[in-house]
mmCIF file of C-alpha atoms in Angstrom:
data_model
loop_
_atom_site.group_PDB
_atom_site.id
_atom_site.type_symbol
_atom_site.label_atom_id
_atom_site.label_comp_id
_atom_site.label_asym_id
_atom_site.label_seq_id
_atom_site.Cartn_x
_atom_site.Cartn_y
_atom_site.Cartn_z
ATOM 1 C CA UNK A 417 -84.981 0.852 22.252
ATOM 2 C CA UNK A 418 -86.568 -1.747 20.375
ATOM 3 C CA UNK A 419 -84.146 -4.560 18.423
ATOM 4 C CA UNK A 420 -85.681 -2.958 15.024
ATOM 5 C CA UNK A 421 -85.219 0.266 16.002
ATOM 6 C CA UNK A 422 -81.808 -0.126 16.838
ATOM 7 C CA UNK A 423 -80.539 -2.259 13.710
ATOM 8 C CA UNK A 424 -82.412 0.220 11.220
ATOM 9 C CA UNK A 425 -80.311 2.876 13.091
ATOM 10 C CA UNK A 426 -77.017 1.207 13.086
ATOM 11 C CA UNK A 427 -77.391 1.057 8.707
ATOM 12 C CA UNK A 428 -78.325 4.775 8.631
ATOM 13 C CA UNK A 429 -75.048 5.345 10.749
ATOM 14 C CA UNK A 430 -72.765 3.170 8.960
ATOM 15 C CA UNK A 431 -74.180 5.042 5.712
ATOM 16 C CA UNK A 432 -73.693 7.833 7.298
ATOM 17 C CA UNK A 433 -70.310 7.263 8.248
ATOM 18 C CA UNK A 434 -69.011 6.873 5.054
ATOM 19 C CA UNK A 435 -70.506 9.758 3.587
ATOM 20 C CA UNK A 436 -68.847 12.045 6.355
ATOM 21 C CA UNK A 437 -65.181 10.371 5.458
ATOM 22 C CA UNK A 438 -64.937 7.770 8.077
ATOM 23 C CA UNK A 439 -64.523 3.746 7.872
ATOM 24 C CA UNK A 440 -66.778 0.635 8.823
ATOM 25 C CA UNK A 441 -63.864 -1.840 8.258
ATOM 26 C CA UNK A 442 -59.470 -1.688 7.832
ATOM 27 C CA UNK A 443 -58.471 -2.011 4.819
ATOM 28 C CA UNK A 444 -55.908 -5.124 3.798
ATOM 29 C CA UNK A 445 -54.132 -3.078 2.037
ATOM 30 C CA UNK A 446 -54.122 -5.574 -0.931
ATOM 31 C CA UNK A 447 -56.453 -3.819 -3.294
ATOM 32 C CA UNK A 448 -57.973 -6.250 -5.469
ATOM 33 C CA UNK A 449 -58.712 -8.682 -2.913
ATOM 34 C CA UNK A 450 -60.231 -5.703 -0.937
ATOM 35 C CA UNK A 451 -63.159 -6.306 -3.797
ATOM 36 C CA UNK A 452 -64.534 -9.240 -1.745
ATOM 37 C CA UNK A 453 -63.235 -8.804 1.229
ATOM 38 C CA UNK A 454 -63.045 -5.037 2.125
ATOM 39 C CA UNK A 455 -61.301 -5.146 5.430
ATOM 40 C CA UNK A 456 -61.360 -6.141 9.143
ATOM 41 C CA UNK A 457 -64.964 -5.425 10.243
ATOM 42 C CA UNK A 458 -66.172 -5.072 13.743
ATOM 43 C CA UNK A 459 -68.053 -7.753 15.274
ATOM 44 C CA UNK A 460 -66.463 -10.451 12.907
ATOM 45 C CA UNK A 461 -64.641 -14.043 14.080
ATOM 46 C CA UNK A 462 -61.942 -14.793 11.544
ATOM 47 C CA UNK A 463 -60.088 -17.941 11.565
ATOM 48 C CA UNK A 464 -55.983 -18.364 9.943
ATOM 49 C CA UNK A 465 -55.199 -22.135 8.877
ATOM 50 C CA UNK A 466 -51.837 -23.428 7.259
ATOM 51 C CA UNK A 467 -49.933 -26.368 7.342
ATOM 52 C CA UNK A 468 -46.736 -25.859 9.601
ATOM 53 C CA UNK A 469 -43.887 -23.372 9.173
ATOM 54 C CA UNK A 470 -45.912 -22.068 6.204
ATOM 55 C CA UNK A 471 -46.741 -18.612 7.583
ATOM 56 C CA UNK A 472 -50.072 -18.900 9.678
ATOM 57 C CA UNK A 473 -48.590 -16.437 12.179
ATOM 58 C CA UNK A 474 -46.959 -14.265 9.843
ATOM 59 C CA UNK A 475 -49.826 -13.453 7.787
ATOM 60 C CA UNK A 476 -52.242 -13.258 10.669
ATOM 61 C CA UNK A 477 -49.438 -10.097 11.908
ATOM 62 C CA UNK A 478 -49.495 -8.680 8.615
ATOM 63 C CA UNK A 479 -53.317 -8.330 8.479
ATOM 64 C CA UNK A 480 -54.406 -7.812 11.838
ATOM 65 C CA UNK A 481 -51.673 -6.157 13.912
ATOM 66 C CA UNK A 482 -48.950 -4.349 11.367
ATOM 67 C CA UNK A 483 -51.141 -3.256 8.909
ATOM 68 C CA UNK A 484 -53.783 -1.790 10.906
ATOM 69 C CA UNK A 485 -50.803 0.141 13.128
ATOM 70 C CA UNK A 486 -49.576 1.382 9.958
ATOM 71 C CA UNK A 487 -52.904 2.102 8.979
ATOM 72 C CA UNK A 488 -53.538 4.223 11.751
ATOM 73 C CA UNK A 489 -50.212 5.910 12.046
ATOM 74 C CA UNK A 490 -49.361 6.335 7.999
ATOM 75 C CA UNK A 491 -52.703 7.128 6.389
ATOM 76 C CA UNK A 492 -54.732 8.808 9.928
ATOM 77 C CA UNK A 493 -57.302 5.888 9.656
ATOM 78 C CA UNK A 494 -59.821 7.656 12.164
ATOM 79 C CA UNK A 495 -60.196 4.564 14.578
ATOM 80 C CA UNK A 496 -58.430 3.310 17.770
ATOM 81 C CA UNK A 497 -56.847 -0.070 17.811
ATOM 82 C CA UNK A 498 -56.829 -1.958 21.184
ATOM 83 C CA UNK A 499 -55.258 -5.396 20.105
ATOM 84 C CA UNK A 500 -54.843 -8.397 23.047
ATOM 85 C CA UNK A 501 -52.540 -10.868 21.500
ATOM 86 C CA UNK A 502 -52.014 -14.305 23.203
ATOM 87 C CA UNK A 503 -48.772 -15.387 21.734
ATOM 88 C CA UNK A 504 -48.852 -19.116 23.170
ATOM 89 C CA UNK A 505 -46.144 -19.827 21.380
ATOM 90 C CA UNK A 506 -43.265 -16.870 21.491
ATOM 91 C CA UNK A 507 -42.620 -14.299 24.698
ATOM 92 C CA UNK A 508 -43.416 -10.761 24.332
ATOM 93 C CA UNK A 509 -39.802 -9.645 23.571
ATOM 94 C CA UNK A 510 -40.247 -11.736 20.715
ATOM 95 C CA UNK A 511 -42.755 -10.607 19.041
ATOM 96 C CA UNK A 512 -41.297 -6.893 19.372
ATOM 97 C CA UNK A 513 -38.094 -8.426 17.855
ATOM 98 C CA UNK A 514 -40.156 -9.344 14.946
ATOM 99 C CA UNK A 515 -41.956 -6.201 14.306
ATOM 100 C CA UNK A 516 -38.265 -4.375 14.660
ATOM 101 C CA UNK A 517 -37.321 -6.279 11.653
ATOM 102 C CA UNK A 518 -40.899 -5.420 9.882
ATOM 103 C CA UNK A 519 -40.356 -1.624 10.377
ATOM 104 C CA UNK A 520 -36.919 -1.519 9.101
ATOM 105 C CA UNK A 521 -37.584 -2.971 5.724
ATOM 106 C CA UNK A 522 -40.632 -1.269 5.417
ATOM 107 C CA UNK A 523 -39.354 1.811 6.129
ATOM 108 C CA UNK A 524 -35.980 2.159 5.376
ATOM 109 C CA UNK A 525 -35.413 -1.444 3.224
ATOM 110 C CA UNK A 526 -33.262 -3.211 5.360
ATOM 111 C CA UNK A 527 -33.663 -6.525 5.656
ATOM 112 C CA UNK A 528 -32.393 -7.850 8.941
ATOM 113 C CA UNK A 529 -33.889 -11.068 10.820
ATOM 114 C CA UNK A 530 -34.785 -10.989 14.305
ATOM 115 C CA UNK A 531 -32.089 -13.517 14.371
ATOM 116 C CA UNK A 532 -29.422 -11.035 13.278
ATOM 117 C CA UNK A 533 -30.669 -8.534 15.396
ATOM 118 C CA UNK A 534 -29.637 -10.150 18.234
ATOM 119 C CA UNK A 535 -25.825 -10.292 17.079
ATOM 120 C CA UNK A 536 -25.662 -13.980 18.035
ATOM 121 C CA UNK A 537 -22.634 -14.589 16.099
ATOM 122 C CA UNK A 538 -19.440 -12.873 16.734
ATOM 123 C CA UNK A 539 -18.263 -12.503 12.929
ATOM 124 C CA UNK A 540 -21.981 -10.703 12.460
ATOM 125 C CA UNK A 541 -22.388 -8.038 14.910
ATOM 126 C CA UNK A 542 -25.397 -5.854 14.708
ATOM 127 C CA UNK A 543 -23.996 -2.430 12.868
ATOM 128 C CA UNK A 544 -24.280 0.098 15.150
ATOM 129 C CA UNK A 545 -26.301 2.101 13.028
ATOM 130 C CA UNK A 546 -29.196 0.174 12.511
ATOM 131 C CA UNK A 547 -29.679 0.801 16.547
ATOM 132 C CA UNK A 548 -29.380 4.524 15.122
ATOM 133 C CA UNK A 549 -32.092 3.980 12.772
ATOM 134 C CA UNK A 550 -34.475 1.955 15.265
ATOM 135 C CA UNK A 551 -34.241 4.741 17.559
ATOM 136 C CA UNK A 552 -35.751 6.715 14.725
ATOM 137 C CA UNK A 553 -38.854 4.681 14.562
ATOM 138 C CA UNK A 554 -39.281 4.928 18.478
ATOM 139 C CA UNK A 555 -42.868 6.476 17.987
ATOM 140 C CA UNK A 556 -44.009 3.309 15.795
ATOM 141 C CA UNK A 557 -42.425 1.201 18.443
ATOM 142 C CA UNK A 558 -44.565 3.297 21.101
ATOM 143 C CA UNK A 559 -47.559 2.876 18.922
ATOM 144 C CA UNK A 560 -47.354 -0.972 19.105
ATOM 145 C CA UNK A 561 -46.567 -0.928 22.868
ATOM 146 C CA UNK A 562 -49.384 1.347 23.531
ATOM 147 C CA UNK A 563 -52.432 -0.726 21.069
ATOM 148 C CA UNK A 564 -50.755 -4.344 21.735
ATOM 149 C CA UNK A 565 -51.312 -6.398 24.784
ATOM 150 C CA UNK A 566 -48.697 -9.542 24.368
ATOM 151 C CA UNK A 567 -49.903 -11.496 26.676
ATOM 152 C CA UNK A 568 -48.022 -14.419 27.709
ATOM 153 C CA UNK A 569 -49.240 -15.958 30.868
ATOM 154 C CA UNK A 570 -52.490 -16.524 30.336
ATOM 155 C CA UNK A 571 -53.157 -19.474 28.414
ATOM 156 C CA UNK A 572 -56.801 -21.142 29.427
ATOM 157 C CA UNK A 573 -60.054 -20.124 27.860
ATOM 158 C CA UNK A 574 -61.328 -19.268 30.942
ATOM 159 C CA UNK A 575 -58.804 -16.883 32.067
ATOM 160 C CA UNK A 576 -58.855 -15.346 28.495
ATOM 161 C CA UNK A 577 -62.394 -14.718 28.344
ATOM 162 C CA UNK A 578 -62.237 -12.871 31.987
ATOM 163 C CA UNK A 579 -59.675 -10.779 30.850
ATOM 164 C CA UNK A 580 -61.511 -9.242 27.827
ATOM 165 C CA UNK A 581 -64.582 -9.498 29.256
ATOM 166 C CA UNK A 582 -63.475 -7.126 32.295
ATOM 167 C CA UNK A 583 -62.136 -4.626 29.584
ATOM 168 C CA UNK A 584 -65.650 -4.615 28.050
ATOM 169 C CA UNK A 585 -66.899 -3.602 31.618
ATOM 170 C CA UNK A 586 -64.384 -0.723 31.739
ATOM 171 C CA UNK A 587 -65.060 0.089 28.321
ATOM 172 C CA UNK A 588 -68.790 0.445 27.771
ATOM 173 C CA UNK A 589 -72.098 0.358 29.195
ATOM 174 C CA UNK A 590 -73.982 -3.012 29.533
ATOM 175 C CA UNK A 591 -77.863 -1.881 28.937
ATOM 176 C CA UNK A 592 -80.508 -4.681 30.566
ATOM 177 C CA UNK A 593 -84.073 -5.525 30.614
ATOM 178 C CA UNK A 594 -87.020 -6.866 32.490
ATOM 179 C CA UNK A 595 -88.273 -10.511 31.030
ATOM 180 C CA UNK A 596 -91.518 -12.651 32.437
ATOM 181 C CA UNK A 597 -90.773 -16.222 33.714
ATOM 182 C CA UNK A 598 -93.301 -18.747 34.611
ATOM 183 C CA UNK A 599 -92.036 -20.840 37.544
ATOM 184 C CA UNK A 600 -93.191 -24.267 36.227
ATOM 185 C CA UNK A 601 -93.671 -25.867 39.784
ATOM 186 C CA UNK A 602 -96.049 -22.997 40.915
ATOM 187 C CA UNK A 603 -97.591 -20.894 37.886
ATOM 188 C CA UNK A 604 -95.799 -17.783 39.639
ATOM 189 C CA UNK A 605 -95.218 -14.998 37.062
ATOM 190 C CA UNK A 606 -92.095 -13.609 37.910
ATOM 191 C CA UNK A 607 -89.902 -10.441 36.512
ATOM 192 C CA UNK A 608 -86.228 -10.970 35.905
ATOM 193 C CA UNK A 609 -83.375 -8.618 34.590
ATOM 194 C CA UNK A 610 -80.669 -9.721 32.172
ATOM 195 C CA UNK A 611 -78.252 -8.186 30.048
ATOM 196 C CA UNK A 612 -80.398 -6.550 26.780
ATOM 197 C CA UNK A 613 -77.331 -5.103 24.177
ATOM 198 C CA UNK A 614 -73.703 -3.219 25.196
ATOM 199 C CA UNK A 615 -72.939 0.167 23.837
ATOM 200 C CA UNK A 616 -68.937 0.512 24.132
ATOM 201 C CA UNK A 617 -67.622 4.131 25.323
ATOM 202 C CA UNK A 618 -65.910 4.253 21.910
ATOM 203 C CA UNK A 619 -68.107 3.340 18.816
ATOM 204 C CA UNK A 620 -64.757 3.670 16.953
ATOM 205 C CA UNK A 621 -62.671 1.466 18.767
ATOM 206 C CA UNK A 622 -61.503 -1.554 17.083
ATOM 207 C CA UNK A 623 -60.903 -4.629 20.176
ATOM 208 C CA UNK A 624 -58.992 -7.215 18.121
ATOM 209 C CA UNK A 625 -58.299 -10.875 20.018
ATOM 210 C CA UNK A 626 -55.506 -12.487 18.193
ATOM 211 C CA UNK A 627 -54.733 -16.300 19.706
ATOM 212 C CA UNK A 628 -51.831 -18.015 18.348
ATOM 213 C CA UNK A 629 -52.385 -20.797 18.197
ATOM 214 C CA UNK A 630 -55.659 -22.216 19.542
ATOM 215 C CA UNK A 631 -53.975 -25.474 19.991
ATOM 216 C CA UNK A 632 -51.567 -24.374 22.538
ATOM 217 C CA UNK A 633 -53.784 -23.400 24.921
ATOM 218 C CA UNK A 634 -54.127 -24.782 28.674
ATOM 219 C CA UNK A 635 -56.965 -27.782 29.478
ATOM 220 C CA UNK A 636 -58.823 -26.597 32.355
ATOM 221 C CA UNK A 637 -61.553 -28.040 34.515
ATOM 222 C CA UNK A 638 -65.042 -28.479 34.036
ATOM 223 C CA UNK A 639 -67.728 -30.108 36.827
ATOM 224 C CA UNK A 640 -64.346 -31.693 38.242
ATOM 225 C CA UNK A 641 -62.998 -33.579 34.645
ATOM 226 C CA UNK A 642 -60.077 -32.628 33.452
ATOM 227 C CA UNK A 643 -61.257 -31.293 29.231
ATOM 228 C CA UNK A 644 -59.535 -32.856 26.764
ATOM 229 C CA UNK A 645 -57.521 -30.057 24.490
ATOM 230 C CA UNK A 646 -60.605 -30.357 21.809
ATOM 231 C CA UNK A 647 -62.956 -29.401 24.443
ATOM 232 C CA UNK A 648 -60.994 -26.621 25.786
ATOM 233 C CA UNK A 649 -60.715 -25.284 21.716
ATOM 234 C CA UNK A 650 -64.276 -25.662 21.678
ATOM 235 C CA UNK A 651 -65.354 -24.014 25.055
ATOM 236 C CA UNK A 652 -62.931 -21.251 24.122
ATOM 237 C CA UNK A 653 -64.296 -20.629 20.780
ATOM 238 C CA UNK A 654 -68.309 -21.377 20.694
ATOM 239 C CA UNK A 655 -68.989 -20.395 24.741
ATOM 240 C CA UNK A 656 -66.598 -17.279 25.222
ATOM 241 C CA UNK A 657 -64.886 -15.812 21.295
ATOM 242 C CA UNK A 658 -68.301 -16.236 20.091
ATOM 243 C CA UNK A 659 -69.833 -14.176 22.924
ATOM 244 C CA UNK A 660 -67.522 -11.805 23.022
ATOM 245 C CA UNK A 661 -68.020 -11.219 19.241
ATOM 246 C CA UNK A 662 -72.196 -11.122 19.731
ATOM 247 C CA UNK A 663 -72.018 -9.004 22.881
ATOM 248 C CA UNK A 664 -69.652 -6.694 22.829
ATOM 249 C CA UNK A 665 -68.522 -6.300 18.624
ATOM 250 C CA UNK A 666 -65.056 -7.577 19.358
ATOM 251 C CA UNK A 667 -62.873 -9.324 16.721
ATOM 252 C CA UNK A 668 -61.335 -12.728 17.747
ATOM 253 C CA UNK A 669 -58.712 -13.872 15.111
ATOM 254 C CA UNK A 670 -57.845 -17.264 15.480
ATOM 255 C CA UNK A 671 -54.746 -18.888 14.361
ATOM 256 C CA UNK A 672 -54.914 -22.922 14.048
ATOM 257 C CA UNK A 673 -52.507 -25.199 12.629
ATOM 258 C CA UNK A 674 -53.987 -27.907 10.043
ATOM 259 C CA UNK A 675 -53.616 -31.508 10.969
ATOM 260 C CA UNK A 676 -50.280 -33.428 9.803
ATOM 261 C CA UNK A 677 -52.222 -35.597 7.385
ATOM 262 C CA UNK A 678 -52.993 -32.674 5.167
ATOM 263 C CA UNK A 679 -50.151 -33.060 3.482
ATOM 264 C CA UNK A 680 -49.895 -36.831 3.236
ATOM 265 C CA UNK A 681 -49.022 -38.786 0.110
ATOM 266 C CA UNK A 682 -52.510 -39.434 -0.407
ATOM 267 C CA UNK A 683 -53.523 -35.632 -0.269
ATOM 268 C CA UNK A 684 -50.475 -35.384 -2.654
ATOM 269 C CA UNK A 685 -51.712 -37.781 -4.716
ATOM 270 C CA UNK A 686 -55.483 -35.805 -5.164
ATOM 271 C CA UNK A 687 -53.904 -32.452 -5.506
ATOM 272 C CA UNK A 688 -55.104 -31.635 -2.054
ATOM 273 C CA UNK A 689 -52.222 -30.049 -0.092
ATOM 274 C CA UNK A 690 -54.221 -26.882 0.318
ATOM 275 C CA UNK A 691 -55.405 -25.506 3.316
ATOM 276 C CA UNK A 692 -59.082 -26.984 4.076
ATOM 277 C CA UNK A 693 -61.626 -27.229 6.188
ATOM 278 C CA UNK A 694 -61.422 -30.837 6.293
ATOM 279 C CA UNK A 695 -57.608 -30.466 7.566
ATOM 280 C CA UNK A 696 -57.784 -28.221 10.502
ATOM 281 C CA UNK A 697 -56.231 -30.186 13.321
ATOM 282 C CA UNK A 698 -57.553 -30.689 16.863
ATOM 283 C CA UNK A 699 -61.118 -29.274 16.308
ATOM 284 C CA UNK A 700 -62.945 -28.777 13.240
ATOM 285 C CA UNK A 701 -65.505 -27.115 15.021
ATOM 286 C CA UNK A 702 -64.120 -23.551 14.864
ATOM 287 C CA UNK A 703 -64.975 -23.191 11.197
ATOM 288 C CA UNK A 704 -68.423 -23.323 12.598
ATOM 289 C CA UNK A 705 -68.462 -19.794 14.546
ATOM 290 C CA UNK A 706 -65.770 -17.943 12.704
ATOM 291 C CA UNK A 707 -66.809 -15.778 9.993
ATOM 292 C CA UNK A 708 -64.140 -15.731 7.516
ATOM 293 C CA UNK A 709 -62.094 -18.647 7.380
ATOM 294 C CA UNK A 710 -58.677 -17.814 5.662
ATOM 295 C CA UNK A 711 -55.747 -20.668 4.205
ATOM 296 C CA UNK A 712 -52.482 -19.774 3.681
ATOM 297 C CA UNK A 713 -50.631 -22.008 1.076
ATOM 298 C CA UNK A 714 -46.727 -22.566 -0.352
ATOM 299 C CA UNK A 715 -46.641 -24.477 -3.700
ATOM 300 C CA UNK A 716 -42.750 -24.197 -3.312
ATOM 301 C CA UNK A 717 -43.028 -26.588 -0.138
ATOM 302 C CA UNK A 718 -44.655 -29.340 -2.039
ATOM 303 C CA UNK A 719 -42.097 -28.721 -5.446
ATOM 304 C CA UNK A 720 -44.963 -27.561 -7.454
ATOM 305 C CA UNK A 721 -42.988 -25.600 -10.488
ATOM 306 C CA UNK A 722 -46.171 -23.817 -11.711
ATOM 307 C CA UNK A 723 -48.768 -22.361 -9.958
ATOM 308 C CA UNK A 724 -51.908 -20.250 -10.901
ATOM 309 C CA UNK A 725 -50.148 -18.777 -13.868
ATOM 310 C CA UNK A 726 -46.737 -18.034 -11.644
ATOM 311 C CA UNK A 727 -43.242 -19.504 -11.624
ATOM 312 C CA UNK A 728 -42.557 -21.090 -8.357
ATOM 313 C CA UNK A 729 -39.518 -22.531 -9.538
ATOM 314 C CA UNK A 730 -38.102 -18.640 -9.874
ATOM 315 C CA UNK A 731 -40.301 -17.683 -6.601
ATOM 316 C CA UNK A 732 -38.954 -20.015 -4.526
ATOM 317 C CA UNK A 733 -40.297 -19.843 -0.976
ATOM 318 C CA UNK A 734 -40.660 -16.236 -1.437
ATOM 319 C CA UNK A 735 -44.764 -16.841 -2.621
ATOM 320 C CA UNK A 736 -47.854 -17.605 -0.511
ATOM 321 C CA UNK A 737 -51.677 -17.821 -1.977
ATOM 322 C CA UNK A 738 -53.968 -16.302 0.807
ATOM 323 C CA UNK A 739 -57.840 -18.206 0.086
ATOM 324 C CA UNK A 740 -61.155 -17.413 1.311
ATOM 325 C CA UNK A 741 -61.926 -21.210 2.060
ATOM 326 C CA UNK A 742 -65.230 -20.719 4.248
ATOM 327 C CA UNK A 743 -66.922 -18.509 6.154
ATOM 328 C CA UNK A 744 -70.593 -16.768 6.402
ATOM 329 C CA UNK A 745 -69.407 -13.716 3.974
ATOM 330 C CA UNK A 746 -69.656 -15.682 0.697
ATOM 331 C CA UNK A 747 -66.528 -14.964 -1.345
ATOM 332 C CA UNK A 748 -64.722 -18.702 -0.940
ATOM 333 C CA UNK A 749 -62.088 -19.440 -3.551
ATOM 334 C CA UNK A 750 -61.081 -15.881 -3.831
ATOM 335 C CA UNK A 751 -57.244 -16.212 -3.965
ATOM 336 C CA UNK A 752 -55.003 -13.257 -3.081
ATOM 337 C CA UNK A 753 -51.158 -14.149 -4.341
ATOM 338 C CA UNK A 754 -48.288 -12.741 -2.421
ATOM 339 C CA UNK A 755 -44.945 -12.005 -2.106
ATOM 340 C CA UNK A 756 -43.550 -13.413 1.200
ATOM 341 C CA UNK A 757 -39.901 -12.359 2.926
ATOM 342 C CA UNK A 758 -40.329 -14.491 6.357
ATOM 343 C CA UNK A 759 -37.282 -13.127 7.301
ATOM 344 C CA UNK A 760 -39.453 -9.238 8.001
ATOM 345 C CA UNK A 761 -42.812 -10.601 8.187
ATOM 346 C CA UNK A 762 -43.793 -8.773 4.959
ATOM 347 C CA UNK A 763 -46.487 -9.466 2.828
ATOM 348 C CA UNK A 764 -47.593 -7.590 -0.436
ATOM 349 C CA UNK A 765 -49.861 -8.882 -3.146
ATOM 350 C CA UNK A 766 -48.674 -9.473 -6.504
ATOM 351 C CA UNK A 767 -49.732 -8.120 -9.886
ATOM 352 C CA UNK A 768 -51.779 -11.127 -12.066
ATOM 353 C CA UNK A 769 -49.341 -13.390 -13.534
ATOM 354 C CA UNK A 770 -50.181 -12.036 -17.229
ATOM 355 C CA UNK A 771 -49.342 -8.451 -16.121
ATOM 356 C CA UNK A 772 -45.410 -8.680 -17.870
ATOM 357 C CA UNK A 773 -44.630 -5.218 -17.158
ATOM 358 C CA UNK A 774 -44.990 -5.156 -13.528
ATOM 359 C CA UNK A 775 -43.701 -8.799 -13.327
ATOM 360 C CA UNK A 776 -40.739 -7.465 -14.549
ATOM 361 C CA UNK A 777 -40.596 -5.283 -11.861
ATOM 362 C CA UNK A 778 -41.479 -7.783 -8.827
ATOM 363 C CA UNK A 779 -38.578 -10.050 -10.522
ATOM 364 C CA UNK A 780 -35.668 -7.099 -10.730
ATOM 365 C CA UNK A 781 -36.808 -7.033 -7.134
ATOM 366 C CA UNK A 782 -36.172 -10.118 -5.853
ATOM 367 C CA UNK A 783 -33.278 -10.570 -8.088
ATOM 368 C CA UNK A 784 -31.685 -7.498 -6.365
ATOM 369 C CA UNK A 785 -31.891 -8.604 -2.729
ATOM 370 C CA UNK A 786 -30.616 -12.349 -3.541
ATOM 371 C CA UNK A 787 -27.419 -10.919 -5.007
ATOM 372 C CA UNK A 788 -26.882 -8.458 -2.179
#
């Protein structure tokens, strides 16, 4: 099949899609930013900056592992999720500790920590009914286990692109072709095959590669010299995230700190505490191959008492403004504002400032689970 022939056929079946019911991208679930950016799309590289302890992980959960689950399980999205998470920085049981605490406020409005979860304190003792009321969620639970692959002992770009790349093998067909070479030392013509374009057993699965963060991972070696951790961010992301994005459709979500100086005085000074793409820290090369480039920022952290039209001073730390800053997709300075609990990992955009009525509503929230 011809490279024309197959594009041309890939818009008719994406139209086509769509007018049968189906999806070409998961929806955020935050509506009006879904107006420039619909979704998570297949065969896109999207990268998640913030300064530290602001929320880079968080967020990056919310949109590309919670939300599509719920996605899936709440609203019958009709795709399958296979997500391989490299959580460099927390275990496995971790992570499921977290997304306990996620599903119980989501679902039944408790708001517990993983921190409390784990009864550390003998004066606050997990109530034995909240075990009850996990128990009840069990299939979520299973839903996670069964689409998420925390992987924790694998840290090396390498050894992370051999581990996806095998699943493409299982997972789809690699089609080749026949190309001429010239041998320049003797004129010979000569016929060679290599790898044409993959076609994946499931059109409608959804591989997502979340790596938090990119700055954690292991040097390795390289024609016997040890890389330096820039070049092992770099390898990782423009030899093997890139490819597997190109070759096989996958969707690597990067999460990368931004450098310490971002928030300097002298970035105070300017006004320029936000997220940038100036400020990401160890590489700024990954802006290069991702597609969407996302910054997460916290006005409260830097004691700014108005912000966009919203009171930080009530807000407190309970506020984040998600930004397009770069990317390929256009759309950069598109600012989603959201309310943030860090305790559950929950995320959920707010109304525009000027919207009183359902301000009102966001405040008698908040206002309820501070006196509780």
């Amino acid at each position: 099949m011809s490279l024309f022939k197959r594009v041309r056929e890939k818009i008719e079946e994406r139209r086509e899609r769509i007018l049968s019911g189906k999806v070409n991208c998961i929806p955020w679930g935050l509506p009006r930013f879904e107006e420039e950016s619909p979704g998570i799309e297949q065969g896109k590289y999207y990268l998640d900056t913030a300064n530290s302890k602001v929320g880079k992980t968080q967020i990056a959960d919310h949109l590309f592992m919670y939300n599509p689950i719920q996605q899936v399980i709440d609203n019958n999205l009709n795709v399958r999720l296979k997500i391989f998470y490299f959580t460099l920085e927390m275990t496995k049981e971790e992570k499921m500790l977290s997304s306990f605490s996620n599903i119980l406020f989501i679902k039944e409005g408790i708001r517990i920590s993983p921190k409390d979860l784990k009864s550390t304190k003998s004066d606050n003792i997990l109530p034995k009914e909240y075990l009850d009321i996990i128990d009840k969620y069990k299939d979520y639970f299973a839903k996670i286990e069964e689409v998420v692959e925390f992987i924790d002992d694998i840290r090396n770009p390498t050894g992370i692109y051999n581990l996806l790349r095998e699943y493409a093998n299982n997972n789809g067909t690699q089609h080749k072709k026949k190309v001429q070479f010239v041998n320049n030392k003797t004129g010979e013509i000569f016929e060679k095959e290599i790898d044409d374009w993959y076609e994946p057993n499931d059109p409608d699965e959804y591989v997502i590669i979340i790596i938090d963060h990119i700055s954690l991972i292991s040097t390795e070696k390289e024609n016997g010299r040890n890389l330096t951790t820039k070049e092992s961010i770099d390898k990782l992301s423009s030899n093997y995230l890139v490819r597997l994005r190109n070759k096989y459709n996958y969707i690597p979500v990067v999460i990368q700190q931004q450098a310490a100086a971002q928030e300097s005085l002298e970035n105070a000074k300017f006004n320029k505490l936000k997220p940038s793409l100036d400020g990401l820290g160890d590489s700024k090369l990954t802006q290069r191959d991702a597609n969407v480039i996302f910054g997460l920022f916290s006005p409260y952290r830097h004691e700014i008492p108005k912000y966009l039209g919203y009171d930080i001073e009530f807000f407190k730390d309970n506020i984040r403004f998600l930004e397009i800053i770069g990317g390929r997709e256009g759309g950069a300075g598109t600012i989603c504002p959201l309310y943030f609990d860090g305790a559950v990992n929950y995320f959920k955009e707010l109304p525009l400032p000027n919207n009183e009525k359902s301000m009102e509503g966001v405040y008698r929230f908040i206002k309820k689970w501070r006196n509780n």
